[in-house]
Coordinates of C-alpha atoms in Angstrom, one line a residue:
M1 CA 39.6 57.8 67.9
D2 CA 42.3 58.3 70.5
L3 CA 44.3 55.3 69.4
F4 CA 44.2 56.5 65.8
R5 CA 45.8 59.9 66.7
Y6 CA 48.5 58.3 68.7
L7 CA 49.3 55.6 66.2
I8 CA 50.1 58.3 63.6
F9 CA 53.0 59.4 65.7
I10 CA 54.2 55.8 66.3
I11 CA 54.2 55.1 62.6
F12 CA 56.1 58.3 61.9
C13 CA 58.8 57.5 64.5
V14 CA 59.3 54.0 63.3
S15 CA 59.3 54.8 59.6
S16 CA 61.9 57.6 60.2
V17 CA 64.3 54.9 61.4
F18 CA 63.7 52.4 58.7
S19 CA 63.8 54.8 55.9
Q20 CA 67.5 55.7 56.5
T21 CA 69.3 52.6 55.1
E22 CA 69.3 48.8 55.1
Q23 CA 72.9 48.4 56.0
N24 CA 73.4 46.1 59.0
S25 CA 75.9 48.4 60.6
F26 CA 73.5 51.3 60.6
F27 CA 71.0 49.5 62.9
S28 CA 73.7 48.6 65.4
P29 CA 73.6 50.9 68.5
S30 CA 76.7 53.1 68.9
D31 CA 79.0 52.2 71.8
T32 CA 79.7 55.9 72.5
L33 CA 77.8 59.1 71.9
N34 CA 77.4 59.7 68.2
I35 CA 76.6 63.4 67.8
K36 CA 75.2 63.0 64.3
R37 CA 72.9 60.2 65.3
R38 CA 71.7 62.0 68.4
N39 CA 71.0 65.2 66.5
A40 CA 69.2 63.3 63.8
V41 CA 67.0 61.6 66.5
V42 CA 66.2 64.8 68.3
L43 CA 65.5 66.7 65.1
T44 CA 63.3 63.9 63.7
E45 CA 61.3 63.3 66.8
T46 CA 60.8 67.0 67.5
T47 CA 59.8 67.8 63.9
L48 CA 57.4 64.8 63.6
G49 CA 55.9 65.5 67.0
G50 CA 55.4 69.2 66.1
I51 CA 54.0 68.4 62.7
T52 CA 51.6 65.8 64.1
L53 CA 50.3 68.2 66.8
L54 CA 50.0 71.0 64.3
G55 CA 48.2 68.7 61.8
L56 CA 45.8 67.5 64.5
N57 CA 45.1 71.1 65.5
Q58 CA 44.4 72.3 62.0
L59 CA 42.7 69.2 60.5
W60 CA 41.2 67.1 63.2
Y61 CA 40.1 69.7 65.7
A62 CA 39.0 72.1 63.0
D63 CA 35.9 70.0 62.5
Y64 CA 34.7 70.8 66.1
E65 CA 33.9 74.0 68.0
R66 CA 36.8 75.5 70.0
S67 CA 36.2 76.4 73.6
K68 CA 38.0 77.7 76.7
F69 CA 40.3 75.2 78.3
H70 CA 38.2 72.8 80.3
T71 CA 38.5 69.3 81.9
I72 CA 36.2 66.3 81.8
N73 CA 35.7 63.2 83.9
D74 CA 35.4 60.3 81.4
N75 CA 36.8 57.6 83.6
S76 CA 33.7 55.5 83.5
E77 CA 33.4 55.4 79.7
W78 CA 34.1 52.4 77.5
Y79 CA 34.9 50.3 80.5
Q80 CA 38.3 52.0 80.6
M81 CA 39.4 50.5 77.3
D82 CA 40.3 54.0 76.0
K83 CA 42.5 54.5 79.1
L84 CA 44.4 51.3 78.3
G85 CA 44.9 52.7 74.8
H86 CA 46.6 55.7 76.3
T87 CA 48.8 53.5 78.5
F88 CA 49.7 51.2 75.6
T89 CA 50.7 54.2 73.4
A90 CA 52.7 56.0 76.1
Y91 CA 54.6 52.8 76.9
H92 CA 55.6 52.1 73.3
L93 CA 56.4 55.7 72.4
G94 CA 58.7 55.7 75.5
R95 CA 60.2 52.4 74.5
F96 CA 60.9 53.5 70.9
G97 CA 62.1 56.9 72.2
A98 CA 64.7 55.4 74.6
Q99 CA 65.8 52.8 72.0
T100 CA 66.5 55.5 69.3
L101 CA 68.6 57.4 71.9
N102 CA 70.4 54.1 72.8
W103 CA 71.1 53.7 69.0
A104 CA 72.8 57.1 69.1
G105 CA 74.9 56.2 72.1
V106 CA 73.2 58.5 74.6
S107 CA 73.7 57.7 78.3
K108 CA 71.2 55.4 80.0
K109 CA 70.1 58.3 82.3
N110 CA 69.2 60.5 79.4
Q111 CA 67.6 57.7 77.5
L112 CA 65.1 57.4 80.3
I113 CA 64.6 61.1 80.9
Y114 CA 64.2 62.2 77.3
G115 CA 63.3 59.0 75.5
G116 CA 61.3 57.1 78.1
S117 CA 59.1 60.2 78.7
L118 CA 58.5 60.8 75.0
G119 CA 55.0 59.2 75.0
F120 CA 53.9 61.1 78.1
M121 CA 55.1 64.5 76.7
F122 CA 53.5 63.9 73.3
L123 CA 50.2 62.6 74.6
T124 CA 50.0 65.5 77.1
G125 CA 50.3 67.8 74.1
V126 CA 47.3 66.0 72.5
E127 CA 45.4 66.2 75.8
V128 CA 45.9 70.0 75.9
L129 CA 44.4 70.2 72.4
D130 CA 41.4 68.2 73.8
G131 CA 41.1 70.7 76.5
F132 CA 40.4 73.5 74.0
S133 CA 37.9 71.4 72.1
E134 CA 34.1 71.7 72.8
E135 CA 33.8 68.0 71.7
W136 CA 36.2 66.7 74.3
G137 CA 38.2 68.2 77.2
F138 CA 41.3 67.6 79.2
S139 CA 40.9 64.3 80.9
W140 CA 42.8 63.7 84.1
G141 CA 42.1 60.0 83.7
D142 CA 43.9 60.1 80.3
F143 CA 46.7 62.1 81.8
A144 CA 47.1 59.4 84.5
A145 CA 47.0 56.6 82.0
N146 CA 49.7 58.4 79.9
A147 CA 51.9 58.6 83.1
A148 CA 51.3 54.9 83.8
G149 CA 52.5 53.9 80.4
S150 CA 55.7 55.9 80.6
G151 CA 56.1 54.7 84.2
L152 CA 55.8 51.1 83.2
F153 CA 58.7 51.4 80.8
I154 CA 61.0 53.7 82.9
G155 CA 60.3 51.7 86.1
Q156 CA 61.3 48.4 84.7
E157 CA 64.5 49.9 83.3
L158 CA 65.4 51.3 86.7
L159 CA 64.5 48.1 88.5
W160 CA 65.7 45.4 86.1
E161 CA 67.5 47.2 83.3
E162 CA 65.3 45.4 80.9
Q163 CA 61.6 45.1 79.9
R164 CA 60.3 41.9 81.5
I165 CA 56.7 42.9 81.1
S166 CA 55.4 44.5 77.9
L167 CA 52.0 45.8 76.8
K168 CA 50.6 44.2 73.7
Y169 CA 47.5 44.6 71.4
S170 CA 45.3 42.2 69.5
F171 CA 42.1 42.6 67.5
N172 CA 39.1 40.5 66.4
R173 CA 36.4 42.0 64.1
T174 CA 33.0 42.1 65.8
R175 CA 29.3 42.5 64.8
F176 CA 28.9 45.7 66.8
A177 CA 30.6 48.2 64.5
S178 CA 27.9 47.9 61.9
K179 CA 25.3 48.9 64.5
N180 CA 27.0 52.1 65.4
P181 CA 29.7 52.9 62.7
N182 CA 30.0 56.5 63.7
K183 CA 31.4 55.5 67.1
L184 CA 33.0 52.1 66.3
G185 CA 34.2 52.6 62.7
N186 CA 33.1 51.9 59.2
G187 CA 35.4 49.3 57.6
I188 CA 38.1 47.1 58.9
L189 CA 40.8 49.8 59.2
E190 CA 38.6 52.1 61.2
E191 CA 37.3 49.3 63.3
I192 CA 40.8 48.2 64.3
L193 CA 41.3 51.6 65.8
K194 CA 37.8 52.4 67.1
D195 CA 35.9 49.3 68.0
Y196 CA 36.8 48.6 71.6
N197 CA 34.8 45.3 71.5
G198 CA 37.4 43.8 69.1
Q199 CA 40.4 45.1 71.0
T200 CA 42.3 43.2 73.6
Y201 CA 45.1 44.7 75.7
W202 CA 47.7 42.4 77.2
L203 CA 50.3 42.4 79.9
S204 CA 52.9 40.0 78.5
A205 CA 55.6 38.7 80.9
N206 CA 58.8 37.0 79.8
L207 CA 59.2 33.9 81.9
H208 CA 63.0 33.4 81.4
S209 CA 63.6 37.0 82.5
F210 CA 62.2 36.1 85.9
F211 CA 63.9 32.7 86.1
K212 CA 67.3 33.3 84.6
E213 CA 68.7 29.8 85.6
S214 CA 65.8 27.9 84.0
K215 CA 65.8 26.1 80.7
L216 CA 62.6 27.9 79.6
P217 CA 62.8 29.2 76.0
K218 CA 64.0 32.8 76.2
W219 CA 61.2 33.9 73.9
L220 CA 58.3 32.3 75.9
N221 CA 55.8 34.7 77.6
V222 CA 52.6 34.3 79.6
A223 CA 50.0 37.0 78.9
V224 CA 47.0 38.3 80.8
G225 CA 44.5 40.2 78.7
Y226 CA 41.5 42.5 79.1
G227 CA 38.6 43.2 76.7
V228 CA 35.0 44.2 76.5
D229 CA 31.8 43.1 74.7
G230 CA 28.6 44.7 73.7
L231 CA 29.7 48.4 74.0
L232 CA 28.0 50.5 71.4
Y233 CA 28.4 53.8 73.3
G234 CA 31.0 54.9 75.8
E235 CA 28.3 55.8 78.4
S236 CA 25.9 53.2 79.6
N237 CA 22.9 55.6 79.7
L238 CA 23.2 56.5 76.0
Q239 CA 23.3 52.8 75.2
Q240 CA 20.2 52.1 77.3
V241 CA 18.3 54.7 75.3
N242 CA 19.4 53.5 71.8
F243 CA 20.1 49.8 72.4
P244 CA 18.3 48.8 75.6
N245 CA 18.6 45.1 75.0
Q246 CA 22.3 45.0 74.4
K247 CA 24.2 43.8 77.5
R248 CA 27.7 45.2 78.2
S249 CA 30.4 43.0 79.7
R250 CA 34.1 42.6 80.4
Q251 CA 36.4 39.7 79.5
F252 CA 39.6 38.6 81.1
Y253 CA 42.1 36.3 79.2
L254 CA 45.1 34.0 80.0
S255 CA 47.3 32.9 77.2
L256 CA 50.9 32.2 76.1
D257 CA 52.8 34.7 73.9
V258 CA 56.2 35.2 72.2
D259 CA 58.7 38.0 73.0
L260 CA 60.0 38.6 69.4
T261 CA 62.9 40.6 70.8
K262 CA 64.3 37.5 72.4
I263 CA 64.5 35.5 69.1
E264 CA 68.2 35.2 68.3
T265 CA 69.4 36.5 65.0
K266 CA 72.6 38.0 63.7
S267 CA 70.8 40.5 61.5
E268 CA 70.4 43.9 63.1
F269 CA 67.7 44.7 60.6
L270 CA 65.6 41.7 61.6
K271 CA 66.1 42.6 65.3
Q272 CA 64.5 46.0 64.6
V273 CA 61.7 44.3 62.6
F274 CA 61.0 42.0 65.6
N275 CA 61.2 45.0 67.9
V276 CA 58.6 46.9 66.0
F277 CA 56.1 44.0 65.7
N278 CA 56.6 43.0 69.3
V279 CA 53.6 45.4 70.1
V280 CA 51.3 42.7 68.7
K281 CA 50.2 39.6 70.8
I282 CA 50.9 36.4 69.0
P283 CA 47.8 34.1 68.6
F284 CA 47.8 31.1 71.0
P285 CA 45.2 28.9 72.8
T286 CA 43.5 31.1 75.3
L287 CA 41.3 30.8 78.4
E288 CA 38.6 33.5 78.8
I289 CA 36.5 34.4 81.8
N290 CA 33.6 36.5 80.6
G291 CA 31.2 38.9 82.3
N292 CA 29.0 36.1 83.5
G293 CA 31.8 34.3 85.2
K294 CA 31.8 31.6 82.6
L295 CA 35.1 30.0 81.6
V296 CA 35.5 29.7 77.8
G297 CA 38.4 28.1 75.9
H298 CA 39.7 29.3 72.5
F299 CA 41.8 27.0 70.4
V300 CA 43.4 30.1 68.9
Y301 CA 42.6 33.6 70.0
F302 CA 43.9 36.9 68.6

């Protein structure tokens, strides 16, 4: 559910850029401040963010009872997969936010202040709406995860002036969604967003960025992933009541990956396409350590 709401905003932001024109020059970042581009970026992101929050408030939250503002502690739920969803989304919203300001020729400092924090600001707005909903509540764990995602982007820009480590996502369809479709989704599209058992979040590090003098391919990454298995409810006590025989476990992965942004091309349009799809982990042979401590090899894992 959380990932669904946040992906709405990512899609809006990305589509707003691609809908303008297909001319190669349009996609090239401006060398100096371009007032028209900057104003277009600010207006578009502010409008889409406001519309998204208003739409969520009127449509999504309208199905649940309103309440006084309250907080919850959900840090133990879903083996923290939902928190990784927050971090992932905040990171990439910040990345896209900074890149659109770079496209407009905005200074590096303001790119990080106003663009890099875009995910944190937007998700904090969503979190406040949660705080006034009886169904959920303002989660300090979510708030911290949002800050971590924005911090990962901004911190790397300050330290290295580039993104050497990125957050990525992959999905495998599982048998668990059909057992609890209300929580895990009904159909492939819902399952991609709601079935944590099928999701894997990756820290993908670009090797050449750390070894500049090496002959390693500039696009080659090594990735460490985290996933879960057997989670039919966020809370273990609810699962014990309804599915007492279903074990819950964590998985850790080691794999190779591709940094699509490091693939050389003269087309500015293709660069932006690679940039957008770089949120997805490329399938590769993968090693898995499951909850039982058993090492499992996958010829191809996504």
